[in-house]
mmCIF file of C-alpha atoms in Angstrom:
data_model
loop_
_atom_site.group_PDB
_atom_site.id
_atom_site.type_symbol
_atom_site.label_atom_id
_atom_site.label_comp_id
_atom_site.label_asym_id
_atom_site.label_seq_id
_atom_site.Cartn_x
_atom_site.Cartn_y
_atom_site.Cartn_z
ATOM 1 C CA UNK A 1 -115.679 -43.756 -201.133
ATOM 2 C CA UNK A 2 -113.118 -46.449 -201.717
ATOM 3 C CA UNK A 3 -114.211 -49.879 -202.449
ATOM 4 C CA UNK A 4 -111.469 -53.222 -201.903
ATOM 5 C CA UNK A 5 -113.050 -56.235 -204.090
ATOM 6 C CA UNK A 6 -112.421 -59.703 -201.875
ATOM 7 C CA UNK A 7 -113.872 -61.920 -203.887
ATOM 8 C CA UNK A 8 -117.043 -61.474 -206.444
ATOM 9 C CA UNK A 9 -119.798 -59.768 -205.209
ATOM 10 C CA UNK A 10 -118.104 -58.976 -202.206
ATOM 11 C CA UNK A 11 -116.292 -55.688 -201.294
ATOM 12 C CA UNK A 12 -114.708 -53.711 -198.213
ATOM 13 C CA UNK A 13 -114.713 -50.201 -197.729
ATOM 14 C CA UNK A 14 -114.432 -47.461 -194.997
ATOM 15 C CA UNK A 15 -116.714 -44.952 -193.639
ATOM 16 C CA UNK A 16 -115.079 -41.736 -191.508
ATOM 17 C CA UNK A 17 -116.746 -41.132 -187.758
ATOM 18 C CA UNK A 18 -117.582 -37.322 -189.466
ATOM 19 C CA UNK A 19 -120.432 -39.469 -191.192
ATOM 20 C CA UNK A 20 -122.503 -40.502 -188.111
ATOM 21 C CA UNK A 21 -125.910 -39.281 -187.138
ATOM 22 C CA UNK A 22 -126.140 -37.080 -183.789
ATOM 23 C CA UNK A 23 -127.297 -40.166 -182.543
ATOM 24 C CA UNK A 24 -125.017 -42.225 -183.832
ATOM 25 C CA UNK A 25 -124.774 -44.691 -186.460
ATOM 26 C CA UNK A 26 -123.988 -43.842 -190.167
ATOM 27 C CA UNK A 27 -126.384 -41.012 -192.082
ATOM 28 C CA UNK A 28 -128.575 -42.335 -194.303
ATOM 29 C CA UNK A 29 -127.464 -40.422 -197.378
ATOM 30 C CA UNK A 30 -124.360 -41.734 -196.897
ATOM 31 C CA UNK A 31 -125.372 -45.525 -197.656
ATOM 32 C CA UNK A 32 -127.103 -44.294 -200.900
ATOM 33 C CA UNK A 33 -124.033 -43.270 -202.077
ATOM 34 C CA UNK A 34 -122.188 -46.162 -201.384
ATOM 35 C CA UNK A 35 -125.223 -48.059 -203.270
ATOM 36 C CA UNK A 36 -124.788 -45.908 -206.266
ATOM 37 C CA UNK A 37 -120.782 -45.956 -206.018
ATOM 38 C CA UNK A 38 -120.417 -49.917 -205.207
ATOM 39 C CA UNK A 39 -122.302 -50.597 -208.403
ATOM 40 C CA UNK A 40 -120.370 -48.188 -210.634
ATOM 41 C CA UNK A 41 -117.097 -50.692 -209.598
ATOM 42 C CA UNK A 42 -119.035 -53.554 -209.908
ATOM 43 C CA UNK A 43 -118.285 -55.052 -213.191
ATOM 44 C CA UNK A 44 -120.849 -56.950 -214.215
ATOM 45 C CA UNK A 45 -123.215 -53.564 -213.730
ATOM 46 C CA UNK A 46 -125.287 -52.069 -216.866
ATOM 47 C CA UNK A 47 -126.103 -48.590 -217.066
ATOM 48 C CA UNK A 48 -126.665 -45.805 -214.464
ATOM 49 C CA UNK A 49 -128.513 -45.974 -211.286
ATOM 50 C CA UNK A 50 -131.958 -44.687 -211.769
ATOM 51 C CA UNK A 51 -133.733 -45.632 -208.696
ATOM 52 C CA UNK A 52 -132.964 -47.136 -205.092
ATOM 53 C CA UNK A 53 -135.030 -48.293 -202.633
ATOM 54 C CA UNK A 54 -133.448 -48.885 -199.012
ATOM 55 C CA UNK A 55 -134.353 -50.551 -195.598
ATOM 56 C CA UNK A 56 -132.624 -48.994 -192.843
ATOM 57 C CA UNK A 57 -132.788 -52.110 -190.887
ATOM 58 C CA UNK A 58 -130.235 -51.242 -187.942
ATOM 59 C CA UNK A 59 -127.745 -48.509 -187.645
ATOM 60 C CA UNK A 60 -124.419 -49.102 -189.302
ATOM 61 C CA UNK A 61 -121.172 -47.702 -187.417
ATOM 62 C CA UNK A 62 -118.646 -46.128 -188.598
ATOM 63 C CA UNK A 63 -115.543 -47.878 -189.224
ATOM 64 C CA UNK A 64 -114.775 -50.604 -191.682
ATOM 65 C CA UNK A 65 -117.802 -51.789 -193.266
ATOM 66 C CA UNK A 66 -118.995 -55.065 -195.569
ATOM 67 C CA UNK A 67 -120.522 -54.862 -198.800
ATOM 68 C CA UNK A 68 -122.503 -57.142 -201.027
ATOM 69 C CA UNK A 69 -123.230 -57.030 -204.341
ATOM 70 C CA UNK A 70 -125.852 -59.521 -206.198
ATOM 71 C CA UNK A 71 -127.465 -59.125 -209.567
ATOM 72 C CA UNK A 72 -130.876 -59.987 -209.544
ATOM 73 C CA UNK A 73 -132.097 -59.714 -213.247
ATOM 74 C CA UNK A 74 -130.824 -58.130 -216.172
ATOM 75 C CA UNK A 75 -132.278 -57.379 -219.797
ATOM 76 C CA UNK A 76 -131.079 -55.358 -222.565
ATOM 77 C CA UNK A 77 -131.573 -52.271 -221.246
ATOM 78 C CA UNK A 78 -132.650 -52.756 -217.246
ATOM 79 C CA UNK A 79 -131.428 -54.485 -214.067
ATOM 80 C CA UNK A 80 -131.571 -54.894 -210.900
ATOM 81 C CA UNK A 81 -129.485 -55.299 -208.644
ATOM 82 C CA UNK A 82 -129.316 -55.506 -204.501
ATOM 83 C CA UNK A 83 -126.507 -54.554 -202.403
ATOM 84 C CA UNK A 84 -126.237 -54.941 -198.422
ATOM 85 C CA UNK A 85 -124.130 -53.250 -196.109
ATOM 86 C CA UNK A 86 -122.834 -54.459 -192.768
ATOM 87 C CA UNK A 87 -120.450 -54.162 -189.878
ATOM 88 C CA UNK A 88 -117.098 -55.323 -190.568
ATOM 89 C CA UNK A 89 -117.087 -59.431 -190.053
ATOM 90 C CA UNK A 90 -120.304 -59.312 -188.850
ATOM 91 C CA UNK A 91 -123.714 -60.840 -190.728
ATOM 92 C CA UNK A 92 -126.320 -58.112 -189.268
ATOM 93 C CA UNK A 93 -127.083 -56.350 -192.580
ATOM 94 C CA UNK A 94 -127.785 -52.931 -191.468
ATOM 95 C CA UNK A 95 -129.014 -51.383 -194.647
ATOM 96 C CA UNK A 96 -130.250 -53.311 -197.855
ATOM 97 C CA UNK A 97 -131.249 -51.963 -201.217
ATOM 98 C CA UNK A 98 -132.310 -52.559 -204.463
ATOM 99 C CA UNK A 99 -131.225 -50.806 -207.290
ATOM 100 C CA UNK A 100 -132.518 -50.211 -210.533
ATOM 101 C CA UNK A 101 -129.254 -50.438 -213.067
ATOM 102 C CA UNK A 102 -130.563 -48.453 -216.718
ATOM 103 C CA UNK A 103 -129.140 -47.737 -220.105
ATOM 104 C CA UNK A 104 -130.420 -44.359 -220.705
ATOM 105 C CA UNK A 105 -132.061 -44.446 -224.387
ATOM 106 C CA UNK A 106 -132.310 -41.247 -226.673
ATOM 107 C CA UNK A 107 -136.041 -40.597 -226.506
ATOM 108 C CA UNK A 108 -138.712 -37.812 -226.599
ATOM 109 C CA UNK A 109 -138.643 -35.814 -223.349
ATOM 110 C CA UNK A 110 -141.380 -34.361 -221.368
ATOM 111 C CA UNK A 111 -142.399 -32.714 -218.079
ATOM 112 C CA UNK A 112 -145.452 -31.447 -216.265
ATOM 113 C CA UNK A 113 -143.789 -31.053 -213.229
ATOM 114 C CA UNK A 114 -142.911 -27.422 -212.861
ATOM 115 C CA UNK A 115 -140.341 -25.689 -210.569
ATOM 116 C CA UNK A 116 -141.202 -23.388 -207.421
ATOM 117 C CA UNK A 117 -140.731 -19.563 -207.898
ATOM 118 C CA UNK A 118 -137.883 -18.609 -205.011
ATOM 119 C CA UNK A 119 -134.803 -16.454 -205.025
ATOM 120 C CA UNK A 120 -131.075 -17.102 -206.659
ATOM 121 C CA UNK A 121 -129.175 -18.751 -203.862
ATOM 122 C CA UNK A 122 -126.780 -16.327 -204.021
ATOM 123 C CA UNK A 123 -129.564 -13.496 -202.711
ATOM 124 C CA UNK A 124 -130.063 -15.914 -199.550
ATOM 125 C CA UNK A 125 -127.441 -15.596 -196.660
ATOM 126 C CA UNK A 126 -125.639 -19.398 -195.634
ATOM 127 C CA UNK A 127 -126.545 -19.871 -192.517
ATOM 128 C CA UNK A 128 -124.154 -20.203 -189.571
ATOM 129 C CA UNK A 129 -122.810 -23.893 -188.136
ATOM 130 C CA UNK A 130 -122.953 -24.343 -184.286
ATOM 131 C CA UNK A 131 -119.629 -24.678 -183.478
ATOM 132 C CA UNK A 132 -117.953 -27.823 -183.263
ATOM 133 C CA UNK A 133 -120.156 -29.629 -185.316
ATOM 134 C CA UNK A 134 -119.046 -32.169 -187.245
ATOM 135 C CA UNK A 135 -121.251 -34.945 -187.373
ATOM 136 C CA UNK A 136 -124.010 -35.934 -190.057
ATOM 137 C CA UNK A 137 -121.839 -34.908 -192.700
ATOM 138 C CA UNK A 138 -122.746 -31.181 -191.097
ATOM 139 C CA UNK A 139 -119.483 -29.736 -193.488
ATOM 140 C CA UNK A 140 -120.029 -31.827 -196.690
ATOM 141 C CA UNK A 141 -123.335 -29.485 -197.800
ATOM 142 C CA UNK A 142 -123.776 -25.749 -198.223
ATOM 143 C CA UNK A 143 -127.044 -24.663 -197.466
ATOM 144 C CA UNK A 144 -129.225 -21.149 -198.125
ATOM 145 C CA UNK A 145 -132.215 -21.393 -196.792
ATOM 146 C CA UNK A 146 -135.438 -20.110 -198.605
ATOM 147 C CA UNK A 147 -138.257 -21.004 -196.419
ATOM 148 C CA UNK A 148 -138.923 -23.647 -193.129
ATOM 149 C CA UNK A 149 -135.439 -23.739 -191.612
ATOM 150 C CA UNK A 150 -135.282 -24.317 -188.497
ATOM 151 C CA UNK A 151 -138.153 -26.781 -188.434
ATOM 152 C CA UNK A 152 -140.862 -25.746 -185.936
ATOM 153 C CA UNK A 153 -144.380 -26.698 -185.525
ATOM 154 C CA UNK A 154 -147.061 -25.449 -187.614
ATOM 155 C CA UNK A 155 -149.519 -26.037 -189.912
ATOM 156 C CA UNK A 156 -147.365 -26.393 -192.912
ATOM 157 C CA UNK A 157 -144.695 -28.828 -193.441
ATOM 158 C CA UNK A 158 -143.203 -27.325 -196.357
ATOM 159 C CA UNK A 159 -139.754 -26.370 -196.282
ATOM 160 C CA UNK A 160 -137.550 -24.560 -199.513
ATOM 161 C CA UNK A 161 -133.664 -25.010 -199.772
ATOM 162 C CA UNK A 162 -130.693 -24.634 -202.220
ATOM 163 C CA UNK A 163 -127.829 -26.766 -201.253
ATOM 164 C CA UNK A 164 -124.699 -27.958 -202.869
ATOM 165 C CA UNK A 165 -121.531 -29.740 -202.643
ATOM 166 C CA UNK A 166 -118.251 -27.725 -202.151
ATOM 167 C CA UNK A 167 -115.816 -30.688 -202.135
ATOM 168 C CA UNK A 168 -116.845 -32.018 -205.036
ATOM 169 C CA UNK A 169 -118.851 -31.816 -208.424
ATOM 170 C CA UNK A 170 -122.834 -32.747 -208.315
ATOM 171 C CA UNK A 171 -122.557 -36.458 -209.517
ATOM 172 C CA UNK A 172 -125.585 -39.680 -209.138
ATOM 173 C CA UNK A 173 -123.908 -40.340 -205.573
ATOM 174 C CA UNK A 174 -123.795 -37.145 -204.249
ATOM 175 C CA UNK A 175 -127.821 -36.494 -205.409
ATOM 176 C CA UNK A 176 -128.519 -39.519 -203.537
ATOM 177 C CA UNK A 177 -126.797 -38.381 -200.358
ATOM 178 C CA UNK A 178 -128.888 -35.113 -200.587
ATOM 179 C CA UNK A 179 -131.877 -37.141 -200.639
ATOM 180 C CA UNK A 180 -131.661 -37.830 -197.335
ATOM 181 C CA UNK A 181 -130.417 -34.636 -195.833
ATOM 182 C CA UNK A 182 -133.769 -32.622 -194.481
ATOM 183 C CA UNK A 183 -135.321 -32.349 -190.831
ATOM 184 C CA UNK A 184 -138.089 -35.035 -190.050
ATOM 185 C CA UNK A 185 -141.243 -33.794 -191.184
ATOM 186 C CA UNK A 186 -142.631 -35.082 -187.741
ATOM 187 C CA UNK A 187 -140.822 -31.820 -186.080
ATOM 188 C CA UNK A 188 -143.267 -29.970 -188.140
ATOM 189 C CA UNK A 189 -145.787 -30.816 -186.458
ATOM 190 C CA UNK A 190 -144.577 -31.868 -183.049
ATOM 191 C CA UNK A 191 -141.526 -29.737 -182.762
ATOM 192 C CA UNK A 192 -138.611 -31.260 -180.475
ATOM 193 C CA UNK A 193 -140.865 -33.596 -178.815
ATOM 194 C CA UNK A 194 -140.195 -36.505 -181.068
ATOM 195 C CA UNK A 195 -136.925 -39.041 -181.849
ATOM 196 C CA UNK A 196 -137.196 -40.646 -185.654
ATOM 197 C CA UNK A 197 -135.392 -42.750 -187.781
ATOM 198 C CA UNK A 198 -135.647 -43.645 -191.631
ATOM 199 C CA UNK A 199 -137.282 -47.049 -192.086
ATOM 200 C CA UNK A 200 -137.646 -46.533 -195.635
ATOM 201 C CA UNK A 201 -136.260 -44.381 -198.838
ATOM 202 C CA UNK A 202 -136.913 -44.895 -202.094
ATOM 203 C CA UNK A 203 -134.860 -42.251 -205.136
ATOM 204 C CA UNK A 204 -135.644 -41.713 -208.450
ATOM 205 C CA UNK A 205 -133.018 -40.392 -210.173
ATOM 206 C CA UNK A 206 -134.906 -38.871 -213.350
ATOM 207 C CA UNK A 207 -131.522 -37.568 -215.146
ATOM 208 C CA UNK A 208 -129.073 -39.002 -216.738
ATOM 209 C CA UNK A 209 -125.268 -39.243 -215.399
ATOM 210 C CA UNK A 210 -124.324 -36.657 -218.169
ATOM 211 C CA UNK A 211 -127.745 -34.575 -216.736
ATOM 212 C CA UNK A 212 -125.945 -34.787 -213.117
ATOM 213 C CA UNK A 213 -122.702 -34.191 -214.301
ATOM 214 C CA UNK A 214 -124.129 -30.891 -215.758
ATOM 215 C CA UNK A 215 -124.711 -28.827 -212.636
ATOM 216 C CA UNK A 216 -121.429 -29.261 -211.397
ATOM 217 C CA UNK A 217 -120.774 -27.310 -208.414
ATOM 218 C CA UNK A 218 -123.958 -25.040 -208.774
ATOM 219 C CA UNK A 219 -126.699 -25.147 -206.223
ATOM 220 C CA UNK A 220 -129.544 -27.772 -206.760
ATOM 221 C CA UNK A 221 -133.314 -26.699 -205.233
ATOM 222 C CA UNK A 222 -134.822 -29.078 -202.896
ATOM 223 C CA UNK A 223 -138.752 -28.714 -202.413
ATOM 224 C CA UNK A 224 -139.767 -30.848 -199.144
ATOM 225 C CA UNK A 225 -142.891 -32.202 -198.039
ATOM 226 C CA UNK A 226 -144.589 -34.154 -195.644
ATOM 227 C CA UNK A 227 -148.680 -35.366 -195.649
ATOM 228 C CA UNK A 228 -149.351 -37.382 -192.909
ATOM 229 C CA UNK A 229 -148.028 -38.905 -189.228
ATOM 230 C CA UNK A 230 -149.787 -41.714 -186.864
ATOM 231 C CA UNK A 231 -149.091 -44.698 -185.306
ATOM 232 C CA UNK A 232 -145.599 -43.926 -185.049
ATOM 233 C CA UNK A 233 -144.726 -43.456 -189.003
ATOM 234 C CA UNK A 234 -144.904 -40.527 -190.786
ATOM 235 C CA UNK A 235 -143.929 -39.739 -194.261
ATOM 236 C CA UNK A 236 -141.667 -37.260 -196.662
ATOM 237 C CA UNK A 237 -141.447 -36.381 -200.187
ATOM 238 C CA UNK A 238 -138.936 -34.062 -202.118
ATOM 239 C CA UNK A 239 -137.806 -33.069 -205.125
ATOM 240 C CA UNK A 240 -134.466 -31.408 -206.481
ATOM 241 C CA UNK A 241 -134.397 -28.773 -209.454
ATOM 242 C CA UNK A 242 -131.519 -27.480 -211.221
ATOM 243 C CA UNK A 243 -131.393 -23.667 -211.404
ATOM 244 C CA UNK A 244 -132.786 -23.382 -214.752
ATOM 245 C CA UNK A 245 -135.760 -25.821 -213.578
ATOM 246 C CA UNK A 246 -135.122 -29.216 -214.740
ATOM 247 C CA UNK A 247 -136.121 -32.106 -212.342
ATOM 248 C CA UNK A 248 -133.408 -34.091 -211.388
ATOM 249 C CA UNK A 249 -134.851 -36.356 -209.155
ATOM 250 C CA UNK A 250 -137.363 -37.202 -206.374
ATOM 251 C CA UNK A 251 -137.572 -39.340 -203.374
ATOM 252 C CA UNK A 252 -140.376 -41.143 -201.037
ATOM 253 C CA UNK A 253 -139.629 -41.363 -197.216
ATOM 254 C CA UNK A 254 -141.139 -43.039 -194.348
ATOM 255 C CA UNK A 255 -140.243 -42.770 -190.872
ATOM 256 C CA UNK A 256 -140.680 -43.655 -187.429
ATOM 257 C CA UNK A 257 -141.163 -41.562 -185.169
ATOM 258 C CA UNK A 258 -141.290 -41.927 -181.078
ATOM 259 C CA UNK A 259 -141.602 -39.532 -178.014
ATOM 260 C CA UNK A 260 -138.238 -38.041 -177.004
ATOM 261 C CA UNK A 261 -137.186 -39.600 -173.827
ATOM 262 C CA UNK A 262 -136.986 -36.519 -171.144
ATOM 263 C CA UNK A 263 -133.243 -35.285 -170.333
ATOM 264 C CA UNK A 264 -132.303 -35.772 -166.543
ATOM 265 C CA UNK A 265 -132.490 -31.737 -166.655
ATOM 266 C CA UNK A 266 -135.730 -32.304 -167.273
ATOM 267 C CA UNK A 267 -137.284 -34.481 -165.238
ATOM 268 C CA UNK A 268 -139.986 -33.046 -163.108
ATOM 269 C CA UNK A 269 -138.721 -33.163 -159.205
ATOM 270 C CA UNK A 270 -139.533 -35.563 -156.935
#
């Protein structure tokens, strides 16, 4: 992720076609890390990013994008700040965020939060691409499986998965891309029948850069969840353990989800 500064508060960058959804449109993950890596170049910035919350108001194409920085507030030790991202010379904003900027403090640590028991990721096989895949950043994660992949319906929505980065080293941008890199919990429960999108994402980022920085290129645990669906929204929650159990962060999702429009191979006949 490149960023081009055109004037303040205002940037360029560039987002690869290997980035899009299946059904088109950038991944979601993908504009959390350009949240987190836009305000790293910004200069008037404090801190780390510790949390984001995003609307996923329309889908953003790949291709050269818009970005906007403002600074909302900032104290001694907090800001915030809210960045928008758009179509090249266009003013749809397709997703907006706001972003808590921190100073990370030296104090007292504690956790009740405890990790799940599962196997070393290196006990668990990686399971095969379909060939030709290349889309939803399908090559930029390693997966190995523990429990609930493939998604299918049932009575549990729970799902278990160690994943990393092979390009690159874990860093805050790259754990918020793997936020939003899990099936929709609505296929849990309704298998293939449904279509959904992410209306909403919020991500705590619980450790600090140095924290991140850390697990380099070592697996990270994801623990998925999702409670309820009606109406047409449904909601996730996950979290994401280093190896040796310390929470690294956890997200909030909600969705929409639709019927799946039948394919013409699937129509009944006439």
């Amino acid at each position: 992720m490149i960023f081009t500064p055109v004037a303040p508060g205002r940037w360029t960058t560039f987002a690869g076609p290997e980035w899009n959804n299946p059904g088109g449109g950038l991944w979601g993950g993908y504009a959390i890390g350009l949240a987190v890596r836009v305000l790293e170049a910004e200069p008037e910035a404090r801190g780390e990013a510790l949390s984001l919350t995003l609307a996923y108001a329309a889908a953003l194409p790949a291709g050269d994008l818009d970005v906007r920085t403002r600074r909302i507030r900032q104290g001694g030790s907090i800001g915030f700040w809210e960045v928008e991202l758009l179509p090249a010379e266009s003013d749809q904003v397709g997703v907006h965020a706001i972003v808590t900027m921190a100073r990370r403090p030296v104090v007292p640590a504690f956790a009740f939060a405890k990790m799940p028991e599962v196997p070393a990721p290196e006990s668990l096989p990686s399971p095969a691409m379909p060939t030709g895949v290349t889309h939803y950043a399908a090559t930029a994660l390693e997966w190995r499986t523990v429990e609930g992949f493939p998604p299918k319906p049932g009575a549990n929505s729970r799902s278990l998965a160690w994943v990393r980065s092979p390009r690159a080293p874990l860093d805050k941008a790259l754990l918020g891309m793997i936020t939003d890199n899990s099936p929709p919990r609505a296929v849990y429960a309704l298998g293939a029948t449904v279509m959904t999108t992410s209306l909403t994402l919020t991500v705590y980022l619980h450790a600090t850069a140095a924290e991140v920085a850390e697990v380099g290129n070592d697996f990270v645990l994801v623990d998925y969840e999702g409670r309820v669906g009606g109406g047409g929204a449904s909601d996730e929650r996950s979290s994401y353990w280093t190896r040796d159990g310390k929470l690294l962060a956890t997200s909030e999702q909600l969705a929409w989800y639709r019927p799946r429009a039948p394919q013409p191979s699937e129509q009944p006949p006439k």
